[in-house]
Amino acid sequence: MYLLMVVLVWIIFACIFLDKLTIQQTYSTVQYFVIFNLVYNFLYYNHTLWEYQAITTPILNHTFIELTFTFIILPIGIMLYLKYFPDNKIHQALYLCCWVLFYTFIEFLFYKMGMFRYDNGWGTLQTLWFNVLMFSMIRLHYLKPFLTFMISIPITIILIQFFPIPLEKLK
């Protein structure tokens, strides 16, 4: 039930604050996010760093919740983030900080409520710096997609070095 409420809130935000032009302009950046999120979920399938936990019904397993976040909630958030991104450098830094803190705080609340679990060396601090990286890369992709892909590959390799996947855990 909580997932349906969260989805409805984000869809209402989308209806109020997004328009067709924003959706068209941000579509490739949303795809960039979705691709890398799915790569994480594929590579770390048997060795998760974080996992959604169902607390209301058994049908809401990690996979279902993750797909809902990947294809509905987070794309709307990305479009809103990009649409209202300020021009002034100081405002940009504050704006980035607000989004990072908001997403980190929401995840922390989920964790405290038993709706989210950390594994294999991941925790709230790692989420914080990852959100800084994620929102920075989302903005960079919006401005310079090719450069972002070229930077994302070594970043992914470095992240895997910090949070290795045991070979026996790969499919």
PDB file of N, CA and C in Angstrom, residues 76-113:
ATOM      1  N   ILE A  76      10.770  10.342 -12.656  1.00  0.00           N
ATOM      2  CA  ILE A  76      10.052  11.593 -12.374  1.00  0.00           C
ATOM      3  C   ILE A  76      10.943  12.517 -11.562  1.00  0.00           C
ATOM      4  N   GLY A  77      11.610  11.969 -10.558  1.00  0.00           N
ATOM      5  CA  GLY A  77      12.533  12.778  -9.760  1.00  0.00           C
ATOM      6  C   GLY A  77      13.644  13.377 -10.605  1.00  0.00           C
ATOM      7  N   ILE A  78      14.197  12.603 -11.516  1.00  0.00           N
ATOM      8  CA  ILE A  78      15.263  13.095 -12.399  1.00  0.00           C
ATOM      9  C   ILE A  78      14.755  14.229 -13.282  1.00  0.00           C
ATOM     10  N   MET A  79      13.577  14.057 -13.841  1.00  0.00           N
ATOM     11  CA  MET A  79      13.018  15.113 -14.702  1.00  0.00           C
ATOM     12  C   MET A  79      12.773  16.398 -13.915  1.00  0.00           C
ATOM     13  N   LEU A  80      12.259  16.259 -12.697  1.00  0.00           N
ATOM     14  CA  LEU A  80      12.044  17.444 -11.859  1.00  0.00           C
ATOM     15  C   LEU A  80      13.374  18.098 -11.497  1.00  0.00           C
ATOM     16  N   TYR A  81      14.347  17.285 -11.142  1.00  0.00           N
ATOM     17  CA  TYR A  81      15.688  17.781 -10.794  1.00  0.00           C
ATOM     18  C   TYR A  81      16.275  18.582 -11.954  1.00  0.00           C
ATOM     19  N   LEU A  82      16.182  18.058 -13.145  1.00  0.00           N
ATOM     20  CA  LEU A  82      16.773  18.739 -14.304  1.00  0.00           C
ATOM     21  C   LEU A  82      15.969  19.963 -14.736  1.00  0.00           C
ATOM     22  N   LYS A  83      14.671  19.879 -14.647  1.00  0.00           N
ATOM     23  CA  LYS A  83      13.840  21.000 -15.098  1.00  0.00           C
ATOM     24  C   LYS A  83      14.109  22.269 -14.296  1.00  0.00           C
ATOM     25  N   TYR A  84      14.290  22.134 -13.008  1.00  0.00           N
ATOM     26  CA  TYR A  84      14.425  23.305 -12.145  1.00  0.00           C
ATOM     27  C   TYR A  84      15.870  23.588 -11.744  1.00  0.00           C
ATOM     28  N   PHE A  85      16.824  22.986 -12.449  1.00  0.00           N
ATOM     29  CA  PHE A  85      18.229  23.195 -12.115  1.00  0.00           C
ATOM     30  C   PHE A  85      18.587  24.662 -12.344  1.00  0.00           C
ATOM     31  N   PRO A  86      19.130  25.350 -11.328  1.00  0.00           N
ATOM     32  CA  PRO A  86      19.390  26.799 -11.442  1.00  0.00           C
ATOM     33  C   PRO A  86      20.611  27.110 -12.310  1.00  0.00           C
ATOM     34  N   ASP A  87      20.740  28.370 -12.697  1.00  0.00           N
ATOM     35  CA  ASP A  87      21.854  28.831 -13.527  1.00  0.00           C
ATOM     36  C   ASP A  87      23.052  29.289 -12.690  1.00  0.00           C
ATOM     37  N   ASN A  88      22.789  29.902 -11.571  1.00  0.00           N
ATOM     38  CA  ASN A  88      23.839  30.445 -10.710  1.00  0.00           C
ATOM     39  C   ASN A  88      24.623  29.306 -10.048  1.00  0.00           C
ATOM     40  N   LYS A  89      25.959  29.389 -10.060  1.00  0.00           N
ATOM     41  CA  LYS A  89      26.826  28.323  -9.529  1.00  0.00           C
ATOM     42  C   LYS A  89      26.566  28.036  -8.049  1.00  0.00           C
ATOM     43  N   ILE A  90      26.396  29.071  -7.262  1.00  0.00           N
ATOM     44  CA  ILE A  90      26.123  28.870  -5.830  1.00  0.00           C
ATOM     45  C   ILE A  90      24.774  28.189  -5.646  1.00  0.00           C
ATOM     46  N   HIS A  91      23.785  28.643  -6.395  1.00  0.00           N
ATOM     47  CA  HIS A  91      22.464  28.021  -6.326  1.00  0.00           C
ATOM     48  C   HIS A  91      22.513  26.577  -6.812  1.00  0.00           C
ATOM     49  N   GLN A  92      23.355  26.300  -7.814  1.00  0.00           N
ATOM     50  CA  GLN A  92      23.506  24.933  -8.309  1.00  0.00           C
ATOM     51  C   GLN A  92      24.031  24.015  -7.201  1.00  0.00           C
ATOM     52  N   ALA A  93      25.047  24.489  -6.476  1.00  0.00           N
ATOM     53  CA  ALA A  93      25.624  23.691  -5.388  1.00  0.00           C
ATOM     54  C   ALA A  93      24.589  23.451  -4.291  1.00  0.00           C
ATOM     55  N   LEU A  94      23.838  24.476  -3.938  1.00  0.00           N
ATOM     56  CA  LEU A  94      22.799  24.323  -2.918  1.00  0.00           C
ATOM     57  C   LEU A  94      21.683  23.393  -3.392  1.00  0.00           C
ATOM     58  N   TYR A  95      21.314  23.527  -4.651  1.00  0.00           N
ATOM     59  CA  TYR A  95      20.269  22.695  -5.248  1.00  0.00           C
ATOM     60  C   TYR A  95      20.697  21.230  -5.233  1.00  0.00           C
ATOM     61  N   LEU A  96      21.926  20.976  -5.658  1.00  0.00           N
ATOM     62  CA  LEU A  96      22.470  19.621  -5.636  1.00  0.00           C
ATOM     63  C   LEU A  96      22.450  19.069  -4.211  1.00  0.00           C
ATOM     64  N   CYS A  97      22.900  19.867  -3.258  1.00  0.00           N
ATOM     65  CA  CYS A  97      22.908  19.439  -1.853  1.00  0.00           C
ATOM     66  C   CYS A  97      21.501  19.101  -1.359  1.00  0.00           C
ATOM     67  N   CYS A  98      20.538  19.896  -1.731  1.00  0.00           N
ATOM     68  CA  CYS A  98      19.154  19.639  -1.307  1.00  0.00           C
ATOM     69  C   CYS A  98      18.649  18.296  -1.837  1.00  0.00           C
ATOM     70  N   TRP A  99      18.883  18.011  -3.112  1.00  0.00           N
ATOM     71  CA  TRP A  99      18.449  16.750  -3.701  1.00  0.00           C
ATOM     72  C   TRP A  99      19.182  15.573  -3.074  1.00  0.00           C
ATOM     73  N   VAL A 100      20.483  15.725  -2.883  1.00  0.00           N
ATOM     74  CA  VAL A 100      21.273  14.654  -2.268  1.00  0.00           C
ATOM     75  C   VAL A 100      20.765  14.372  -0.856  1.00  0.00           C
ATOM     76  N   LEU A 101      20.578  15.416  -0.085  1.00  0.00           N
ATOM     77  CA  LEU A 101      20.106  15.230   1.290  1.00  0.00           C
ATOM     78  C   LEU A 101      18.691  14.672   1.332  1.00  0.00           C
ATOM     79  N   PHE A 102      17.836  15.117   0.430  1.00  0.00           N
ATOM     80  CA  PHE A 102      16.463  14.610   0.369  1.00  0.00           C
ATOM     81  C   PHE A 102      16.458  13.112   0.078  1.00  0.00           C
ATOM     82  N   TYR A 103      17.157  12.692  -0.964  1.00  0.00           N
ATOM     83  CA  TYR A 103      17.174  11.275  -1.330  1.00  0.00           C
ATOM     84  C   TYR A 103      17.842  10.435  -0.241  1.00  0.00           C
ATOM     85  N   THR A 104      18.910  10.950   0.351  1.00  0.00           N
ATOM     86  CA  THR A 104      19.598  10.224   1.414  1.00  0.00           C
ATOM     87  C   THR A 104      18.693  10.104   2.641  1.00  0.00           C
ATOM     88  N   PHE A 105      17.998  11.176   2.975  1.00  0.00           N
ATOM     89  CA  PHE A 105      17.096  11.169   4.126  1.00  0.00           C
ATOM     90  C   PHE A 105      15.942  10.180   3.917  1.00  0.00           C
ATOM     91  N   ILE A 106      15.361  10.182   2.723  1.00  0.00           N
ATOM     92  CA  ILE A 106      14.256   9.253   2.438  1.00  0.00           C
ATOM     93  C   ILE A 106      14.732   7.813   2.587  1.00  0.00           C
ATOM     94  N   GLU A 107      15.913   7.529   2.036  1.00  0.00           N
ATOM     95  CA  GLU A 107      16.447   6.171   2.156  1.00  0.00           C
ATOM     96  C   GLU A 107      16.709   5.820   3.616  1.00  0.00           C
ATOM     97  N   PHE A 108      17.246   6.768   4.368  1.00  0.00           N
ATOM     98  CA  PHE A 108      17.501   6.545   5.793  1.00  0.00           C
ATOM     99  C   PHE A 108      16.193   6.252   6.534  1.00  0.00           C
ATOM    100  N   LEU A 109      15.132   6.993   6.205  1.00  0.00           N
ATOM    101  CA  LEU A 109      13.821   6.717   6.815  1.00  0.00           C
ATOM    102  C   LEU A 109      13.343   5.311   6.466  1.00  0.00           C
ATOM    103  N   PHE A 110      13.486   4.931   5.201  1.00  0.00           N
ATOM    104  CA  PHE A 110      13.106   3.578   4.783  1.00  0.00           C
ATOM    105  C   PHE A 110      13.892   2.547   5.605  1.00  0.00           C
ATOM    106  N   TYR A 111      15.186   2.809   5.778  1.00  0.00           N
ATOM    107  CA  TYR A 111      16.047   1.907   6.551  1.00  0.00           C
ATOM    108  C   TYR A 111      15.551   1.793   7.995  1.00  0.00           C
ATOM    109  N   LYS A 112      15.277   2.919   8.622  1.00  0.00           N
ATOM    110  CA  LYS A 112      14.820   2.923  10.016  1.00  0.00           C
ATOM    111  C   LYS A 112      13.449   2.252  10.182  1.00  0.00           C
ATOM    112  N   MET A 113      12.634   2.309   9.143  1.00  0.00           N
ATOM    113  CA  MET A 113      11.296   1.714   9.194  1.00  0.00           C
ATOM    114  C   MET A 113      11.317   0.241   8.786  1.00  0.00           C
TER     115      MET A 113
END
